[in-house]
Amino acid sequence: MKEKLKELEINSVGDISSAPDSVTLNDIRVKYLGKKGLLTGILSGLGSLPPEERREMGALANTLKTSIEGAISAKGAELKDSELKTALEKDRIDITLPGRASSKGTIHPLTRGMQEVIDIFTGMGFSVEEGPEIESDYYNFEALNIPKDHPARDMQDTFYITEETILRTHTSPVQIHTMEKVQPPVMSIAPGKVYRCDADITHSPMFHQVEGFMVDKDITFGHLQGVLHTFIQTFFGEGTKVRFRPSFFPFTEPSAEVDISCLICGGVGCRVCSGTGWLEVLGSGMIDPEVFKAVGYDPEVWSGFAFGVGIERLVMLKYRINDIRLLFENDTRFLTKF
Ligand code: PHE
């Protein structure tokens, strides 16, 4: 048995030192020390030896077992080390390669347009108010002098939620909410989303407006003209001509639609302005006494003007966008042009 152990020692040293990788090393461990391993086999034969020899062989076999274990774990550490080195060598990152640029976001043209409009009016002293997008028939229509069944309701195709509750068709109801809250003098704007049942290349069922109004003593049409003139010069550039064209809105009297000289042809007439030289940009007028009565302002004491401007329209004109749907498709090839 001594010889057997000697032989096993020599073989195991050879096996372990020549193991090329940790998988083979593990096989070697099983071969000698596993449940059915060579050393285990020898140890189980100890029982049949006479007691003295058994003790001697047992001690020898145990020493051998410890030394095999030691050799395996030393070799294991060595192999692990070199395997890690090879893996690192193989996976080495080439830091001289150019990096992949991540794409940068841009501010959406509508957001930018909205911010510009808000900046211009707050710069003139207007405060900013907001109102609900789900609105009552009263605030959207009746308080604005548009009674039920009045033909003026046809001007705005409305999404009805119930008989009395709708998606607001314009930001004008915020005028009513604000006037109910505060006494004149007041000047505020109301930016926000509005909804109309309408969709083609210049209309979207959801779009953005900025409402503005001012109430004080002795406010005249001249004040309205001055404010809108300043707005248009700032938004579209110095020298843009402004024209007030008589129109009708139930909540203003007199009412005017505001046109600017065509941004493409400068007023000579082209396809974009249908040969007229003018582009329509917003609706406005002097607040109707009926609206003042609805909110409890005395029309004999107070006067004011109001206007409402569509942000999509402004942005489309300014950046020469001919299809409103481009603004809502979120195609980054389009959005990164701004
Ligand atoms: N609310 C009107 C619209 O959406 C615009 C407007 C606002 C006109 C204020 C006059 C005064 O068409």
XYZ file of C-alpha atoms and ligand atoms in Angstrom:
350
model
C 0.000 0.000 0.000
C 2.891 2.293 0.685
C 3.991 1.875 -2.918
C 0.544 2.580 -4.124
C 0.493 5.810 -2.160
C 3.953 6.738 -3.451
C 2.867 6.112 -7.004
C -0.280 8.122 -6.503
C 1.735 11.000 -5.089
C 4.061 11.046 -8.094
C 1.212 10.792 -10.583
C -0.844 13.467 -8.898
C 2.055 15.931 -8.804
C 2.579 15.335 -12.525
C -1.106 15.683 -13.342
C -1.583 18.841 -11.330
C 1.486 20.667 -12.571
C 0.631 19.965 -16.212
C -3.075 20.930 -15.960
C -3.612 23.447 -18.786
C -6.800 25.084 -17.410
C -9.114 25.120 -14.427
C -11.654 22.747 -16.012
C -8.991 20.055 -16.377
C -7.757 20.819 -12.882
C -11.210 20.132 -11.530
C -11.265 16.779 -13.361
C -7.962 15.968 -11.703
C -9.382 16.820 -8.310
C -12.275 14.436 -8.937
C -9.901 11.764 -10.224
C -7.912 11.702 -6.942
C -10.128 13.110 -4.244
C -13.664 12.549 -5.570
C -16.069 10.025 -4.004
C -14.841 7.372 -6.412
C -11.358 8.864 -6.643
C -8.068 6.992 -6.455
C -7.071 8.194 -2.985
C -10.554 7.623 -1.656
C -10.335 4.066 -2.989
C -7.096 3.477 -1.105
C -8.481 4.968 2.091
C -11.484 2.664 1.991
C -9.109 -0.306 1.820
C -7.531 0.699 5.170
C -10.139 -1.232 7.115
C -8.793 -4.575 6.020
C -5.245 -3.871 7.372
C -3.940 -4.953 10.730
C -4.333 -2.109 13.293
C -0.734 -0.927 13.405
C -0.273 -0.781 9.700
C -3.688 0.819 9.433
C -2.581 3.705 11.655
C 0.642 4.274 9.713
C -1.027 4.068 6.300
C -3.900 6.202 7.492
C -1.500 8.946 8.572
C 0.411 8.716 5.259
C -2.793 8.789 3.201
C -4.066 11.830 5.103
C -0.809 13.715 4.601
C -0.974 12.890 0.922
C -4.565 14.074 0.764
C -3.633 17.415 2.346
C -0.690 17.885 0.029
C -2.796 17.072 -3.064
C -5.427 19.529 -1.895
C -2.774 22.179 -1.334
C -1.213 21.587 -4.737
C -4.607 21.772 -6.458
C -5.575 25.025 -4.816
C -2.169 26.611 -5.541
C -2.399 25.543 -9.191
C -6.016 26.713 -9.276
C -5.044 30.212 -8.184
C -2.259 30.305 -10.746
C -4.590 29.179 -13.570
C -7.302 31.646 -12.568
C -4.764 34.423 -12.706
C -3.514 33.592 -16.156
C -7.044 32.933 -17.436
C -8.101 36.386 -16.260
C -5.087 37.899 -17.973
C -5.962 36.219 -21.282
C -9.601 37.274 -20.983
C -8.589 40.887 -20.343
C -6.137 40.750 -23.197
C -8.863 39.466 -25.534
C -11.537 41.970 -24.429
C -9.262 44.947 -24.452
C -11.071 48.155 -25.400
C -9.479 50.113 -28.178
C -9.602 53.600 -26.730
C -8.398 55.099 -29.990
C -11.725 54.258 -31.733
C -14.083 57.237 -32.106
C -17.034 57.187 -29.668
C -20.680 56.889 -30.608
C -22.382 60.245 -30.115
C -25.703 60.146 -28.281
C -28.412 62.199 -29.957
C -29.253 65.487 -28.310
C -32.837 66.628 -27.777
C -34.145 69.963 -29.038
C -36.977 72.155 -27.890
C -40.118 71.419 -29.909
C -40.973 74.289 -32.280
C -44.418 74.648 -30.675
C -42.934 74.847 -27.184
C -40.458 77.408 -28.425
C -43.206 79.416 -30.167
C -45.340 79.306 -27.037
C -42.425 80.455 -24.867
C -41.636 83.313 -27.247
C -45.236 84.546 -27.257
C -45.462 84.321 -23.460
C -42.130 86.173 -23.099
C -43.252 89.008 -25.358
C -46.516 89.599 -23.478
C -45.107 89.182 -19.979
C -42.439 91.662 -21.090
C -45.269 94.154 -21.688
C -46.647 93.546 -18.193
C -49.282 90.857 -18.815
C -49.637 88.200 -16.109
C -50.179 84.521 -17.004
C -53.402 82.670 -16.125
C -54.485 79.119 -16.840
C -57.872 77.468 -17.053
C -59.333 73.966 -17.460
C -59.317 72.135 -20.803
C -62.537 70.342 -19.865
C -64.907 73.247 -19.682
C -68.567 73.933 -19.096
C -70.841 75.161 -21.832
C -71.336 78.286 -19.724
C -67.684 79.394 -19.670
C -66.872 78.345 -23.217
C -69.977 79.857 -24.810
C -72.747 81.456 -22.785
C -70.684 83.854 -20.671
C -68.962 84.852 -23.918
C -72.278 85.963 -25.383
C -72.820 82.821 -27.440
C -76.280 81.549 -26.382
C -77.409 77.972 -26.993
C -78.630 77.465 -30.566
C -76.926 80.682 -31.680
C -75.493 80.294 -35.199
C -72.129 81.615 -33.922
C -71.607 78.179 -32.329
C -71.055 76.832 -35.820
C -67.777 78.792 -35.981
C -66.196 76.196 -33.691
C -66.792 72.460 -34.169
C -67.109 71.275 -30.598
C -66.262 68.007 -28.861
C -69.114 67.409 -26.426
C -68.541 65.228 -23.367
C -72.063 65.729 -22.080
C -74.740 68.242 -22.990
C -73.144 70.760 -20.571
C -69.483 69.682 -20.547
C -67.115 70.094 -23.486
C -63.454 70.295 -24.429
C -62.792 74.030 -24.651
C -62.761 75.257 -28.236
C -60.705 78.355 -27.422
C -58.835 79.974 -24.518
C -61.444 82.755 -24.215
C -63.186 81.059 -21.228
C -60.050 81.865 -19.181
C -61.023 85.567 -19.612
C -64.246 84.779 -17.763
C -62.547 82.797 -14.978
C -60.014 85.603 -14.487
C -62.557 88.416 -14.499
C -64.679 86.506 -11.964
C -61.632 86.320 -9.690
C -60.210 89.837 -9.888
C -61.453 93.402 -10.218
C -60.014 95.723 -12.888
C -57.505 96.964 -13.783
C -56.365 93.617 -15.131
C -54.140 92.498 -17.993
C -53.385 88.826 -18.472
C -52.692 86.155 -21.047
C -53.849 82.529 -21.019
C -51.779 79.983 -22.939
C -53.072 76.457 -23.413
C -54.479 73.598 -25.461
C -57.820 73.851 -27.220
C -59.869 71.279 -29.133
C -61.989 71.335 -32.265
C -63.433 68.545 -34.351
C -61.416 69.453 -37.401
C -58.424 67.874 -39.170
C -56.616 68.648 -42.428
C -53.235 70.047 -43.441
C -53.842 73.307 -41.570
C -56.122 72.080 -38.763
C -55.491 69.683 -35.893
C -58.149 68.478 -33.406
C -55.855 69.670 -30.596
C -53.942 72.901 -30.976
C -52.580 75.760 -28.886
C -53.782 79.288 -28.341
C -52.709 82.249 -26.304
C -55.559 84.476 -25.181
C -54.897 87.980 -23.983
C -57.042 90.733 -22.545
C -56.833 94.017 -20.743
C -59.496 95.893 -18.792
C -59.169 99.352 -17.267
C -60.775 102.780 -17.498
C -60.642 104.330 -20.977
C -59.067 101.426 -22.821
C -59.507 102.035 -26.544
C -58.989 100.242 -29.830
C -55.707 102.198 -30.035
C -54.367 100.252 -27.043
C -55.270 96.984 -28.757
C -53.488 98.097 -31.922
C -50.410 99.198 -30.004
C -50.087 95.936 -28.073
C -50.604 93.715 -31.115
C -48.328 95.843 -33.285
C -45.522 95.478 -30.725
C -46.196 91.743 -30.473
C -46.025 91.185 -34.226
C -42.891 93.300 -34.713
C -41.154 91.319 -31.986
C -42.337 87.878 -33.108
C -42.034 88.229 -36.901
C -39.427 90.985 -37.100
C -39.277 94.766 -37.433
C -41.004 96.088 -40.509
C -43.734 93.423 -40.661
C -46.873 95.358 -41.653
C -50.040 94.865 -39.592
C -53.615 95.278 -40.834
C -56.835 95.241 -38.782
C -59.706 93.881 -40.857
C -63.323 94.194 -39.610
C -64.718 90.851 -38.470
C -67.175 89.353 -36.024
C -66.873 87.568 -32.690
C -69.859 87.415 -30.294
C -67.648 88.419 -27.333
C -66.017 91.490 -28.895
C -67.511 94.601 -30.490
C -66.073 95.898 -32.697
C -64.064 92.861 -33.758
C -61.068 92.664 -36.021
C -59.052 89.966 -37.645
C -55.359 90.832 -37.723
C -53.311 90.245 -40.860
C -49.578 90.637 -41.390
C -47.800 91.424 -44.642
C -46.901 88.156 -46.363
C -43.608 86.790 -45.040
C -42.818 85.192 -48.391
C -43.484 87.971 -50.908
C -43.458 90.960 -48.566
C -46.923 92.039 -49.698
C -46.699 91.851 -53.489
C -48.848 88.731 -53.701
C -47.813 85.082 -54.058
C -49.201 81.549 -53.717
C -48.796 81.452 -49.931
C -50.953 84.580 -49.431
C -53.273 83.640 -52.338
C -52.144 86.751 -54.174
C -53.466 89.126 -51.483
C -50.119 90.073 -49.919
C -51.585 89.436 -46.440
C -51.661 86.520 -43.991
C -54.297 86.221 -41.288
C -52.768 85.635 -37.842
C -55.263 86.303 -35.061
C -58.689 87.429 -33.850
C -59.297 90.417 -31.598
C -61.682 93.157 -30.567
C -63.081 95.356 -27.798
C -64.700 93.248 -25.064
C -68.467 93.202 -25.554
C -70.538 94.844 -22.738
C -72.507 91.566 -22.496
C -69.307 89.800 -21.361
C -68.716 92.465 -18.687
C -72.285 91.996 -17.462
C -71.762 88.216 -17.186
C -68.809 88.705 -14.819
C -70.253 91.653 -12.893
C -68.045 94.434 -14.317
C -69.908 97.703 -14.972
C -69.570 98.383 -18.735
C -70.178 102.081 -18.083
C -67.009 102.223 -15.983
C -64.684 99.715 -17.598
C -63.579 98.973 -21.125
C -61.086 96.525 -22.542
C -59.745 94.574 -25.449
C -59.121 90.881 -26.067
C -57.311 88.775 -28.617
C -56.672 85.124 -29.309
C -53.792 83.754 -31.323
C -53.140 80.228 -32.598
C -49.587 79.061 -31.857
C -49.496 76.441 -34.646
C -50.404 79.126 -37.171
C -47.703 81.512 -35.909
C -45.052 78.795 -35.909
C -46.049 77.511 -39.353
C -45.808 81.016 -40.809
C -42.561 81.882 -39.078
C -40.784 78.640 -40.052
C -42.582 78.113 -43.398
C -44.133 74.775 -42.393
C -46.895 73.861 -44.818
C -48.439 70.832 -43.091
C -49.598 71.072 -39.455
C -49.254 67.298 -39.001
C -45.456 67.620 -39.116
C -45.718 69.338 -35.732
C -47.338 66.302 -34.132
C -45.559 63.355 -35.758
C -42.426 63.665 -33.624
C -40.159 62.767 -36.533
C -36.716 63.767 -35.268
C -35.506 64.503 -38.808
C -38.046 67.334 -38.819
C -37.710 68.424 -35.191
C -33.921 68.765 -35.261
C -34.200 71.455 -37.977
C -35.199 74.019 -35.348
N -61.510 82.964 -29.324
C -61.392 83.355 -30.678
C -61.134 82.130 -31.551
O -60.669 81.144 -31.051
C -60.296 84.358 -30.895
C -60.575 85.669 -30.210
C -60.171 85.861 -28.905
C -61.205 86.682 -30.887
C -60.424 87.078 -28.282
C -61.466 87.892 -30.275
C -61.054 88.061 -28.965
O -61.393 82.143 -32.736
